Amino acid sequence: MLLLISPDGVEEALACAKAADHLDIVDVKKPDEGSLGANFPWVIREIRGAVPADKPVSATVGDVPYKPGTVAQAALGAAVSGATYIKVGLYGCTTPDQAIEVMRGVVRAVKDFRPDAFVVASGYADAHRIGCVSPLALPDIARRSGSDAAMLDTAIKDGTRLFDHVPPEACGEFVRLAHDAGLLAALAGSVKREDLALLTRIGTDIVGVRGAVCEGGDRNAGRIQPRLVAEFRAEMDRHAREHAATPAAS
Ligand SMILES: O=C[C@H](O)COP(=O)(O)O
């Protein structure tokens, strides 16, 4: 399982750089603009320069409206600024067809510019609270749009967590659907260390985290701490080892 950490700016990205041995992807966002809030192009560029070259930089394009042209242009902006993972939160899409249309525009805009870029179609575990496409629709949306991964995060950061909205069995189904479609499955949403056993067991490819590696577990007032990133990673590795040692159920 890969570890994606979401700093809110250059200062926290430097904390990520200090913990670079313990993480896999640095994900630039602007949490005060929403769960997948987009940061400025110059911040993405500066963070790209600040983290080791072998660590991919991801950027969120926002909790986007159903405006395919606007979103495609924003996604290209993130890619031009140096992000190679482009994450789109399909906040304003109420049907799978709308979401596919948005993601097709993103895939074309980004891959015309950089064919090896990695496009992530993200929905929300708490979609029922905001009225957007349902979580289990995401793998098919990602597949039909030519995206590379399907993701879930939580839209409303009020202390409720991924598994509060999409129970572990349904997350397992999400991962299965993504894998059947040839995609990676990414999961986030106030994930804590105690969730790692389940996330490992269901075959999650990427876990996205912010609050759990911030001081006091506070994604808003706390800052990312290299020590907490290292501890989180050690816990991931422990579960990976235990899972590998467990005989597969027949
Ligand atoms: O993409 C990952 C998100 O930033 C997760 O943030 P969170 O762990 O605070 O919910």
Coordinates of N, CA and C and ligand atoms in Angstrom, one line a residue:
M1 N 0.9 -1.2 0.0 CA 0.0 0.0 0.0 C 0.9 1.2 0.0
L2 N 0.6 2.2 -0.9 CA 1.3 3.4 -0.9 C 0.7 4.5 0.0
L3 N 1.6 5.3 0.6 CA 1.2 6.3 1.5 C 1.2 7.7 0.8
L4 N 0.0 8.3 0.7 CA -0.1 9.7 0.2 C -0.4 10.6 1.3
I5 N 0.4 11.7 1.4 CA 0.3 12.6 2.5 C 0.0 14.0 1.9
S6 N -1.0 14.7 2.5 CA -1.5 16.0 1.9 C -1.1 17.2 2.7
P7 N 0.1 17.8 2.4 CA 0.4 19.1 3.0 C -0.5 20.2 2.5
D8 N -0.6 21.3 3.2 CA -1.4 22.4 2.8 C -0.6 23.6 2.2
G9 N 0.7 23.4 2.1 CA 1.5 24.4 1.5 C 3.0 24.0 1.6
V10 N 3.9 25.0 1.3 CA 5.3 24.7 1.2 C 5.9 24.3 2.5
E11 N 5.5 25.0 3.6 CA 6.1 24.7 4.9 C 5.8 23.2 5.3
E12 N 4.6 22.8 5.1 CA 4.3 21.4 5.4 C 4.9 20.4 4.4
A13 N 5.1 20.9 3.2 CA 5.8 20.0 2.2 C 7.2 19.8 2.6
L14 N 7.8 20.8 3.3 CA 9.2 20.6 3.7 C 9.2 19.6 4.9
A15 N 8.2 19.5 5.7 CA 8.1 18.5 6.7 C 8.0 17.1 6.1
C16 N 7.2 17.1 5.0 CA 7.1 15.8 4.2 C 8.4 15.4 3.6
A17 N 9.2 16.4 3.1 CA 10.5 16.1 2.6 C 11.4 15.5 3.6
K18 N 11.3 15.9 4.9 CA 12.1 15.4 5.9 C 11.7 13.9 6.2
A19 N 10.5 13.6 5.9 CA 10.0 12.2 6.2 C 9.9 11.5 4.8
A20 N 10.6 11.9 3.8 CA 10.4 11.3 2.5 C 10.6 9.8 2.4
D21 N 11.5 9.3 3.3 CA 11.7 7.9 3.3 C 10.5 7.1 3.7
H22 N 9.6 7.8 4.3 CA 8.4 7.1 4.9 C 7.1 7.3 4.1
L23 N 7.2 8.0 3.1 CA 5.9 8.3 2.3 C 6.2 8.0 0.8
D24 N 5.1 8.0 0.0 CA 5.3 7.6 -1.4 C 4.8 8.8 -2.3
I25 N 3.8 9.6 -1.9 CA 3.3 10.6 -2.8 C 3.0 11.8 -1.9
V26 N 3.4 13.0 -2.4 CA 3.1 14.3 -1.7 C 2.0 14.9 -2.5
D27 N 0.9 15.1 -1.8 CA -0.4 15.6 -2.4 C -0.7 17.0 -2.0
V28 N -0.5 17.9 -2.9 CA -0.7 19.3 -2.6 C -2.2 19.7 -2.6
K29 N -2.7 20.2 -1.5 CA -4.1 20.7 -1.5 C -4.2 21.9 -0.7
K30 N -5.4 22.5 -0.6 CA -5.7 23.7 0.1 C -6.9 23.4 1.0
P31 N -6.7 22.8 2.1 CA -7.8 22.3 2.9 C -8.9 23.4 3.2
D32 N -8.5 24.6 3.3 CA -9.5 25.6 3.6 C -10.4 26.0 2.4
E33 N -10.1 25.3 1.3 CA -11.0 25.5 0.1 C -11.8 24.2 -0.1
G34 N -11.8 23.3 0.9 CA -12.6 22.1 0.8 C -11.7 20.8 0.9
S35 N -12.4 19.7 1.0 CA -11.8 18.4 1.2 C -10.7 18.2 0.1
L36 N -11.0 18.5 -1.1 CA -10.0 18.4 -2.2 C -9.7 19.7 -2.8
G37 N -9.6 20.7 -1.9 CA -9.4 22.1 -2.3 C -8.1 22.2 -3.1
A38 N -8.1 23.0 -4.2 CA -7.0 23.2 -5.1 C -6.1 24.3 -4.6
N39 N -4.8 24.1 -4.6 CA -3.8 25.2 -4.3 C -3.4 26.0 -5.5
F40 N -2.6 27.0 -5.3 CA -2.1 27.8 -6.4 C -1.1 27.1 -7.2
P41 N -1.0 27.4 -8.5 CA 0.0 26.8 -9.4 C 1.5 27.0 -8.8
W42 N 1.7 28.2 -8.3 CA 3.1 28.5 -7.9 C 3.4 27.7 -6.6
V43 N 2.4 27.3 -5.8 CA 2.7 26.5 -4.7 C 3.0 25.0 -5.1
I44 N 2.3 24.5 -6.1 CA 2.6 23.2 -6.6 C 4.0 23.2 -7.1
R45 N 4.4 24.2 -7.9 CA 5.7 24.3 -8.5 C 6.8 24.3 -7.4
E46 N 6.5 25.1 -6.4 CA 7.6 25.2 -5.3 C 7.7 23.9 -4.5
I47 N 6.5 23.3 -4.3 CA 6.6 22.0 -3.6 C 7.3 20.9 -4.5
R48 N 7.0 21.0 -5.8 CA 7.8 20.0 -6.7 C 9.3 20.2 -6.5
G49 N 9.7 21.4 -6.4 CA 11.1 21.7 -6.2 C 11.6 21.3 -4.8
A50 N 10.7 21.2 -3.9 CA 11.2 21.0 -2.5 C 11.2 19.5 -2.1
V51 N 10.5 18.7 -2.7 CA 10.5 17.3 -2.3 C 11.4 16.5 -3.3
P52 N 12.0 15.4 -2.7 CA 12.9 14.6 -3.6 C 12.3 14.2 -4.9
A53 N 13.2 14.3 -6.0 CA 12.7 14.1 -7.3 C 12.0 12.7 -7.5
D54 N 12.4 11.7 -6.7 CA 11.8 10.4 -6.9 C 10.5 10.3 -6.2
K55 N 10.0 11.3 -5.6 CA 8.7 11.2 -5.0 C 7.7 12.0 -5.8
P56 N 6.7 11.3 -6.4 CA 5.7 12.0 -7.2 C 4.9 13.1 -6.4
V57 N 4.6 14.2 -7.1 CA 3.8 15.2 -6.5 C 2.4 15.1 -7.1
S58 N 1.4 15.1 -6.2 CA 0.0 15.0 -6.7 C -0.6 16.4 -6.4
A59 N -1.6 16.7 -7.1 CA -2.3 18.0 -6.8 C -3.8 17.7 -7.0
T60 N -4.6 18.3 -6.0 CA -6.0 18.2 -6.1 C -6.5 19.4 -7.0
V61 N -7.5 19.1 -7.8 CA -8.0 20.1 -8.7 C -9.2 20.8 -8.1
G62 N -9.6 20.3 -6.9 CA -10.8 21.0 -6.2 C -11.9 20.0 -6.0
D63 N -12.9 20.5 -5.2 CA -14.2 19.8 -5.2 C -15.0 20.5 -6.3
V64 N -14.9 19.8 -7.5 CA -15.2 20.5 -8.7 C -16.7 20.5 -9.0
P65 N -17.2 21.6 -9.7 CA -18.6 21.6 -10.2 C -18.7 20.8 -11.5
Y66 N -19.9 20.6 -11.9 CA -20.2 19.9 -13.2 C -19.9 20.9 -14.3
K67 N -18.7 21.2 -14.6 CA -18.3 22.2 -15.6 C -17.0 21.6 -16.3
P68 N -17.3 20.7 -17.2 CA -16.2 19.9 -17.8 C -15.0 20.7 -18.4
G69 N -15.3 21.8 -19.1 CA -14.3 22.7 -19.7 C -13.4 23.3 -18.6
T70 N -14.1 23.9 -17.6 CA -13.4 24.6 -16.5 C -12.5 23.6 -15.8
V71 N -13.0 22.4 -15.5 CA -12.2 21.4 -14.8 C -11.0 20.9 -15.6
A72 N -11.2 20.7 -16.9 CA -10.1 20.2 -17.7 C -9.0 21.2 -17.7
Q73 N -9.4 22.5 -17.8 CA -8.4 23.6 -17.9 C -7.6 23.6 -16.5
A74 N -8.3 23.5 -15.4 CA -7.7 23.5 -14.1 C -6.7 22.3 -14.0
A75 N -7.2 21.2 -14.5 CA -6.3 20.0 -14.3 C -5.0 20.1 -15.1
L76 N -5.2 20.7 -16.3 CA -3.9 21.0 -17.1 C -3.0 21.9 -16.3
G77 N -3.6 22.9 -15.6 CA -2.8 23.8 -14.8 C -2.0 23.1 -13.8
A78 N -2.6 22.1 -13.1 CA -1.9 21.4 -12.1 C -0.8 20.6 -12.7
A79 N -1.0 20.0 -13.9 CA 0.0 19.2 -14.6 C 1.2 20.1 -15.0
V80 N 0.9 21.2 -15.6 CA 1.9 22.2 -16.1 C 2.8 22.6 -14.9
S81 N 2.1 22.7 -13.7 CA 2.8 23.2 -12.5 C 3.7 22.1 -11.9
G82 N 3.7 20.9 -12.4 CA 4.6 19.9 -12.0 C 4.0 18.7 -11.3
A83 N 2.7 18.7 -11.1 CA 2.1 17.5 -10.5 C 2.0 16.4 -11.6
T84 N 2.2 15.2 -11.1 CA 2.1 14.0 -12.0 C 0.9 13.1 -11.6
Y85 N 0.4 13.4 -10.4 CA -0.9 12.7 -10.0 C -1.9 13.9 -10.0
I86 N -3.0 13.7 -10.7 CA -4.0 14.8 -10.8 C -5.3 14.2 -10.2
K87 N -5.7 14.8 -9.1 CA -6.9 14.3 -8.3 C -8.1 15.2 -8.5
V88 N -9.2 14.7 -8.9 CA -10.4 15.5 -9.1 C -11.5 15.0 -8.2
G89 N -12.0 15.9 -7.4 CA -13.2 15.6 -6.5 C -14.5 15.9 -7.2
L90 N -15.3 14.9 -7.5 CA -16.4 15.0 -8.4 C -17.7 15.5 -7.6
Y91 N -17.5 16.6 -6.9 CA -18.4 17.1 -5.9 C -19.7 17.5 -6.5
G92 N -19.7 18.2 -7.7 CA -20.9 18.7 -8.3 C -21.5 17.8 -9.3
C93 N -21.0 16.6 -9.4 CA -21.6 15.6 -10.4 C -22.7 14.8 -9.7
T94 N -23.9 14.9 -10.2 CA -24.9 14.1 -9.5 C -25.2 12.8 -10.2
T95 N -24.7 12.6 -11.4 CA -24.9 11.3 -12.1 C -23.6 10.8 -12.6
P96 N -23.5 9.5 -12.8 CA -22.3 8.9 -13.4 C -21.9 9.5 -14.8
D97 N -22.9 9.8 -15.6 CA -22.7 10.4 -16.9 C -22.0 11.7 -16.8
Q98 N -22.4 12.5 -15.9 CA -21.8 13.8 -15.6 C -20.3 13.7 -15.2
A99 N -20.1 12.7 -14.3 CA -18.8 12.5 -13.8 C -17.9 12.0 -14.9
I100 N -18.4 11.1 -15.7 CA -17.6 10.6 -16.8 C -17.2 11.7 -17.8
E101 N -18.1 12.6 -18.1 CA -17.8 13.7 -19.0 C -16.7 14.6 -18.4
V102 N -16.8 14.9 -17.1 CA -15.8 15.7 -16.5 C -14.4 15.0 -16.5
M103 N -14.4 13.7 -16.2 CA -13.2 13.0 -16.1 C -12.6 12.8 -17.5
R104 N -13.4 12.6 -18.5 CA -12.8 12.4 -19.9 C -12.1 13.7 -20.3
G105 N -12.7 14.9 -19.9 CA -12.0 16.1 -20.3 C -10.7 16.2 -19.5
V106 N -10.7 15.8 -18.3 CA -9.4 15.9 -17.5 C -8.4 15.0 -18.1
V107 N -8.8 13.7 -18.4 CA -7.8 12.8 -18.9 C -7.2 13.3 -20.2
R108 N -8.0 13.8 -21.1 CA -7.5 14.3 -22.3 C -6.6 15.5 -22.1
A109 N -7.0 16.4 -21.3 CA -6.2 17.7 -21.1 C -4.8 17.3 -20.5
V110 N -4.8 16.4 -19.5 CA -3.6 16.1 -18.8 C -2.7 15.2 -19.6
K111 N -3.3 14.2 -20.3 CA -2.4 13.2 -21.0 C -2.0 13.7 -22.3
D112 N -2.7 14.6 -22.9 CA -2.1 15.3 -24.1 C -0.8 16.0 -23.8
F113 N -0.8 16.6 -22.6 CA 0.4 17.3 -22.1 C 1.4 16.4 -21.6
R114 N 1.0 15.4 -20.9 CA 2.0 14.5 -20.2 C 1.4 13.1 -20.2
P115 N 1.7 12.2 -21.2 CA 1.1 10.9 -21.3 C 1.3 10.0 -20.0
D116 N 2.3 10.2 -19.3 CA 2.6 9.3 -18.1 C 1.9 9.9 -16.9
A117 N 1.2 11.0 -17.0 CA 0.5 11.5 -15.8 C -0.5 10.5 -15.3
F118 N -0.9 10.5 -14.0 CA -1.7 9.6 -13.4 C -3.0 10.3 -12.9
V119 N -4.1 9.9 -13.5 CA -5.4 10.7 -13.2 C -6.2 9.9 -12.2
V120 N -6.6 10.6 -11.1 CA -7.4 10.0 -10.1 C -8.8 10.6 -10.0
A121 N -9.8 9.8 -10.2 CA -11.2 10.2 -10.1 C -11.7 10.0 -8.7
S122 N -12.0 11.0 -8.0 CA -12.3 10.9 -6.6 C -13.8 11.2 -6.3
G123 N -14.4 10.3 -5.6 CA -15.8 10.6 -5.1 C -15.7 10.7 -3.6
Y124 N -16.8 10.7 -2.9 CA -16.9 11.0 -1.5 C -17.6 9.9 -0.8
A125 N -17.0 9.4 0.3 CA -17.7 8.3 1.1 C -19.0 8.8 1.6
D126 N -19.1 10.1 2.0 CA -20.3 10.7 2.5 C -21.1 11.4 1.4
A127 N -21.1 10.9 0.2 CA -21.8 11.4 -0.9 C -23.3 11.7 -0.6
H128 N -23.9 10.9 0.3 CA -25.3 11.1 0.6 C -25.5 12.4 1.3
R129 N -24.5 13.0 1.9 CA -24.7 14.2 2.6 C -24.6 15.4 1.7
I130 N -24.0 15.2 0.5 CA -23.8 16.4 -0.4 C -24.5 16.2 -1.8
G131 N -25.1 15.0 -2.0 CA -25.9 14.7 -3.2 C -25.1 14.5 -4.4
C132 N -23.9 14.0 -4.3 CA -23.1 13.7 -5.5 C -23.1 12.1 -5.8
V133 N -22.4 11.7 -6.9 CA -22.4 10.3 -7.3 C -22.0 9.4 -6.1
S134 N -22.6 8.2 -6.1 CA -22.4 7.3 -5.0 C -21.0 6.6 -5.0
P135 N -20.5 6.3 -3.9 CA -19.1 5.8 -3.8 C -18.9 4.6 -4.7
L136 N -19.8 3.7 -4.8 CA -19.5 2.5 -5.6 C -19.6 2.7 -7.1
A137 N -20.0 3.9 -7.5 CA -20.1 4.2 -8.9 C -18.7 4.6 -9.4
L138 N -17.8 5.0 -8.5 CA -16.5 5.6 -8.9 C -15.6 4.7 -9.8
P139 N -15.5 3.4 -9.4 CA -14.6 2.6 -10.3 C -15.1 2.6 -11.8
D140 N -16.4 2.5 -12.0 CA -16.8 2.5 -13.4 C -16.7 3.8 -14.0
I141 N -16.9 4.9 -13.3 CA -16.6 6.3 -13.8 C -15.1 6.4 -14.2
A142 N -14.3 5.9 -13.3 CA -12.8 6.0 -13.6 C -12.5 5.2 -14.9
R143 N -13.0 4.0 -14.9 CA -12.7 3.1 -16.1 C -13.2 3.7 -17.4
R144 N -14.4 4.2 -17.4 CA -15.0 4.6 -18.6 C -14.5 6.0 -19.1
S145 N -13.8 6.7 -18.2 CA -13.2 8.0 -18.6 C -11.7 7.9 -18.9
G146 N -11.2 6.7 -18.7 CA -9.7 6.5 -19.0 C -8.8 7.0 -17.8
S147 N -9.4 7.1 -16.6 CA -8.6 7.5 -15.5 C -7.8 6.3 -15.0
D148 N -6.9 6.5 -14.1 CA -6.0 5.5 -13.7 C -6.3 4.9 -12.3
A149 N -7.1 5.7 -11.5 CA -7.4 5.2 -10.2 C -8.8 5.8 -9.8
A150 N -9.4 5.0 -8.9 CA -10.7 5.5 -8.3 C -10.4 5.7 -6.8
M151 N -10.9 6.8 -6.3 CA -10.6 7.2 -4.9 C -11.9 7.6 -4.2
L152 N -11.9 7.4 -2.9 CA -12.9 7.9 -2.0 C -12.2 8.7 -0.9
D153 N -12.8 9.9 -0.6 CA -12.4 10.7 0.6 C -13.7 11.1 1.3
T154 N -13.6 11.8 2.4 CA -14.8 12.4 2.9 C -14.9 13.8 2.5
A155 N -16.2 14.3 2.2 CA -16.4 15.7 1.8 C -16.4 16.6 3.0
I156 N -17.1 16.1 4.0 CA -17.2 17.0 5.2 C -16.3 16.5 6.3
K157 N -15.4 17.3 6.7 CA -14.4 16.9 7.7 C -14.9 17.4 9.1
D158 N -15.8 16.6 9.6 CA -16.4 16.9 10.9 C -16.1 15.8 11.9
G159 N -15.1 15.1 11.7 CA -14.7 14.0 12.6 C -15.2 12.6 12.2
T160 N -16.2 12.6 11.3 CA -16.7 11.3 10.8 C -15.6 10.8 9.8
R161 N -15.6 9.5 9.7 CA -14.5 8.8 9.0 C -15.0 8.0 7.9
L162 N -14.1 7.6 7.0 CA -14.4 6.7 5.9 C -15.3 5.6 6.2
F163 N -14.9 4.8 7.2 CA -15.7 3.6 7.5 C -17.1 3.9 8.2
D164 N -17.2 5.2 8.7 CA -18.6 5.6 9.2 C -19.6 5.7 8.1
H165 N -19.1 6.0 6.9 CA -20.0 6.2 5.8 C -20.0 5.0 4.8
V166 N -18.9 4.4 4.6 CA -18.8 3.2 3.7 C -18.1 2.2 4.6
P167 N -18.9 1.2 5.0 CA -18.4 0.2 5.9 C -17.3 -0.6 5.3
P168 N -16.4 -1.3 6.1 CA -15.3 -2.0 5.5 C -15.7 -3.0 4.3
E169 N -16.8 -3.7 4.5 CA -17.2 -4.6 3.4 C -17.5 -3.9 2.1
A170 N -18.1 -2.7 2.2 CA -18.4 -1.9 1.0 C -17.1 -1.3 0.4
C171 N -16.1 -0.9 1.3 CA -14.8 -0.5 0.8 C -14.1 -1.6 0.1
G172 N -14.3 -2.8 0.6 CA -13.7 -4.0 0.0 C -14.3 -4.2 -1.4
E173 N -15.6 -4.0 -1.5 CA -16.2 -4.1 -2.8 C -15.7 -3.0 -3.8
F174 N -15.5 -1.8 -3.3 CA -14.9 -0.7 -4.0 C -13.6 -1.1 -4.6
V175 N -12.7 -1.7 -3.7 CA -11.4 -2.1 -4.2 C -11.5 -3.2 -5.3
R176 N -12.4 -4.1 -5.0 CA -12.6 -5.2 -6.0 C -13.0 -4.7 -7.4
L177 N -14.0 -3.8 -7.3 CA -14.5 -3.2 -8.6 C -13.4 -2.4 -9.3
A178 N -12.6 -1.7 -8.6 CA -11.5 -1.0 -9.2 C -10.5 -1.9 -9.8
H179 N -10.1 -3.0 -9.0 CA -9.1 -3.9 -9.6 C -9.7 -4.6 -10.8
D180 N -10.9 -5.0 -10.8 CA -11.5 -5.7 -11.9 C -11.5 -4.8 -13.2
A181 N -11.5 -3.5 -12.9 CA -11.5 -2.5 -14.1 C -10.0 -2.2 -14.4
G182 N -9.0 -2.8 -13.8 CA -7.6 -2.5 -14.1 C -7.1 -1.2 -13.5
L183 N -7.8 -0.8 -12.4 CA -7.4 0.5 -11.8 C -6.8 0.3 -10.4
L184 N -6.1 1.4 -9.9 CA -5.7 1.4 -8.5 C -6.9 1.9 -7.7
A185 N -7.0 1.5 -6.4 CA -8.0 1.9 -5.5 C -7.4 2.7 -4.4
A186 N -7.8 3.9 -4.2 CA -7.3 4.8 -3.2 C -8.4 5.2 -2.2
L187 N -8.0 5.1 -0.9 CA -9.0 5.4 0.1 C -8.5 6.4 1.1
A188 N -9.4 7.3 1.6 CA -9.0 8.4 2.5 C -10.3 8.8 3.3
G189 N -10.1 9.6 4.2 CA -11.2 10.1 5.0 C -11.0 10.0 6.5
S190 N -10.2 10.9 7.0 CA -9.8 10.8 8.5 C -9.4 9.4 8.9
V191 N -8.6 8.8 8.0 CA -8.1 7.5 8.3 C -7.1 7.6 9.5
K192 N -7.3 6.6 10.4 CA -6.3 6.6 11.6 C -5.6 5.3 11.5
R193 N -4.6 5.2 12.4 CA -3.7 4.0 12.4 C -4.5 2.7 12.6
E194 N -5.6 2.9 13.5 CA -6.4 1.6 13.7 C -7.2 1.2 12.5
D195 N -7.2 1.9 11.5 CA -7.9 1.5 10.3 C -7.0 0.7 9.3
L196 N -5.7 0.7 9.6 CA -4.8 0.2 8.7 C -4.9 -1.3 8.5
A197 N -5.3 -2.1 9.5 CA -5.4 -3.5 9.4 C -6.5 -3.8 8.3
L198 N -7.6 -3.1 8.4 CA -8.7 -3.4 7.5 C -8.3 -2.9 6.1
L199 N -7.7 -1.7 6.0 CA -7.4 -1.2 4.7 C -6.4 -2.1 4.0
T200 N -5.5 -2.7 4.8 CA -4.5 -3.7 4.2 C -5.2 -4.9 3.7
R201 N -6.1 -5.4 4.6 CA -6.8 -6.7 4.3 C -7.6 -6.6 3.0
I202 N -8.2 -5.5 2.8 CA -9.1 -5.4 1.6 C -8.3 -5.1 0.3
G203 N -7.0 -4.9 0.4 CA -6.2 -4.7 -0.8 C -6.1 -3.3 -1.3
T204 N -6.3 -2.3 -0.4 CA -6.2 -0.9 -0.8 C -4.8 -0.6 -1.4
D205 N -4.7 0.1 -2.5 CA -3.4 0.4 -3.2 C -2.8 1.7 -2.6
I206 N -3.6 2.7 -2.3 CA -3.1 4.0 -1.8 C -4.0 4.4 -0.7
V207 N -3.3 4.8 0.4 CA -4.1 5.4 1.5 C -3.7 6.9 1.6
G208 N -4.7 7.7 1.7 CA -4.5 9.2 1.7 C -4.7 9.7 3.1
V209 N -3.8 10.5 3.7 CA -3.8 10.9 5.1 C -3.4 12.3 5.2
R210 N -4.1 13.0 6.1 CA -3.6 14.3 6.6 C -3.7 14.4 8.1
G211 N -5.0 14.4 8.7 CA -5.2 14.6 10.1 C -4.3 13.6 11.0
A212 N -4.2 12.4 10.6 CA -3.5 11.4 11.4 C -2.0 11.7 11.5
V213 N -1.5 12.5 10.6 CA 0.0 12.8 10.7 C 0.2 14.3 11.1
C214 N -0.9 15.0 11.5 CA -0.8 16.3 12.1 C -0.7 16.3 13.6
E215 N 0.0 17.3 14.1 CA 0.0 17.4 15.6 C -1.4 17.3 16.2
G216 N -1.6 16.5 17.2 CA -2.9 16.4 17.9 C -3.9 15.8 17.0
G217 N -3.6 15.2 15.9 CA -4.6 14.6 15.0 C -5.5 15.7 14.4
D218 N -5.1 16.9 14.4 CA -5.9 18.0 14.0 C -5.5 18.5 12.6
R219 N -6.3 18.2 11.6 CA -5.9 18.5 10.2 C -6.0 20.0 9.9
N220 N -6.7 20.8 10.8 CA -6.8 22.3 10.5 C -5.7 23.0 11.3
A221 N -5.8 22.9 12.7 CA -4.8 23.7 13.5 C -3.5 23.0 13.7
G222 N -3.4 21.7 13.5 CA -2.1 21.0 13.7 C -1.3 21.1 12.4
R223 N 0.0 20.8 12.6 CA 0.9 20.8 11.4 C 1.4 19.4 11.2
I224 N 1.7 19.0 9.9 CA 2.3 17.7 9.7 C 3.6 17.6 10.4
Q225 N 3.8 16.4 11.1 CA 5.0 16.1 11.8 C 5.7 14.9 11.2
P226 N 7.0 15.1 10.8 CA 7.7 14.0 10.2 C 7.7 12.8 11.1
R227 N 7.8 13.0 12.4 CA 7.7 11.8 13.4 C 6.4 11.0 13.2
L228 N 5.3 11.7 13.1 CA 4.0 11.0 12.9 C 3.9 10.3 11.6
V229 N 4.5 10.9 10.6 CA 4.5 10.2 9.3 C 5.3 8.9 9.4
A230 N 6.5 9.0 10.1 CA 7.3 7.8 10.2 C 6.6 6.7 11.1
E231 N 5.8 7.2 12.1 CA 5.1 6.2 12.9 C 3.9 5.6 12.1
F232 N 3.3 6.4 11.4 CA 2.2 5.9 10.6 C 2.7 4.8 9.6
R233 N 3.8 5.1 9.0 CA 4.4 4.2 8.0 C 4.8 2.9 8.6
A234 N 5.4 3.0 9.8 CA 5.8 1.8 10.6 C 4.6 0.9 10.8
E235 N 3.5 1.5 11.1 CA 2.3 0.7 11.4 C 1.8 0.1 10.1
M236 N 1.8 0.8 9.0 CA 1.5 0.3 7.7 C 2.3 -1.0 7.4
D237 N 3.6 -0.8 7.6 CA 4.6 -1.9 7.3 C 4.3 -3.1 8.1
R238 N 4.0 -2.8 9.4 CA 3.7 -3.9 10.3 C 2.5 -4.7 9.8
H239 N 1.4 -4.0 9.4 CA 0.2 -4.7 8.9 C 0.5 -5.4 7.6
A240 N 1.3 -4.8 6.8 CA 1.7 -5.5 5.5 C 2.4 -6.8 5.8
R241 N 3.3 -6.8 6.7 CA 4.0 -8.0 7.1 C 3.1 -9.1 7.6
E242 N 2.2 -8.6 8.6 CA 1.3 -9.6 9.2 C 0.3 -10.2 8.1
H243 N -0.1 -9.3 7.2 CA -1.0 -9.8 6.2 C -0.3 -10.8 5.3
A244 N 0.9 -10.5 4.9 CA 1.7 -11.4 4.0 C 1.9 -12.8 4.7
A245 N 2.0 -12.7 6.0 CA 2.2 -14.0 6.8 C 1.0 -14.8 7.0
T246 N -0.2 -14.2 6.8 CA -1.5 -14.9 7.0 C -1.8 -15.7 5.8
P247 N -2.1 -17.0 6.1 CA -2.5 -17.9 5.0 C -3.8 -17.4 4.3
A248 N -3.8 -17.4 3.0 CA -5.1 -17.0 2.3 C -6.2 -17.9 2.6
A249 N -7.4 -17.3 2.8 CA -8.6 -18.2 3.1 C -8.9 -19.0 1.8
S250 N -9.2 -20.3 2.0 CA -9.5 -21.1 0.9 C -11.0 -21.1 0.5
Ligands
LIG1 O1 -6.2 12.8 0.4 C1 -6.1 12.7 1.6 C2 -6.8 13.6 2.5 O2 -6.1 14.8 2.7 C3 -7.1 13.1 3.8 O3 -7.2 14.0 4.9 P1 -7.7 13.5 6.3 O4 -6.9 12.3 6.6 O5 -7.4 14.6 7.2 O6 -9.2 13.2 6.1

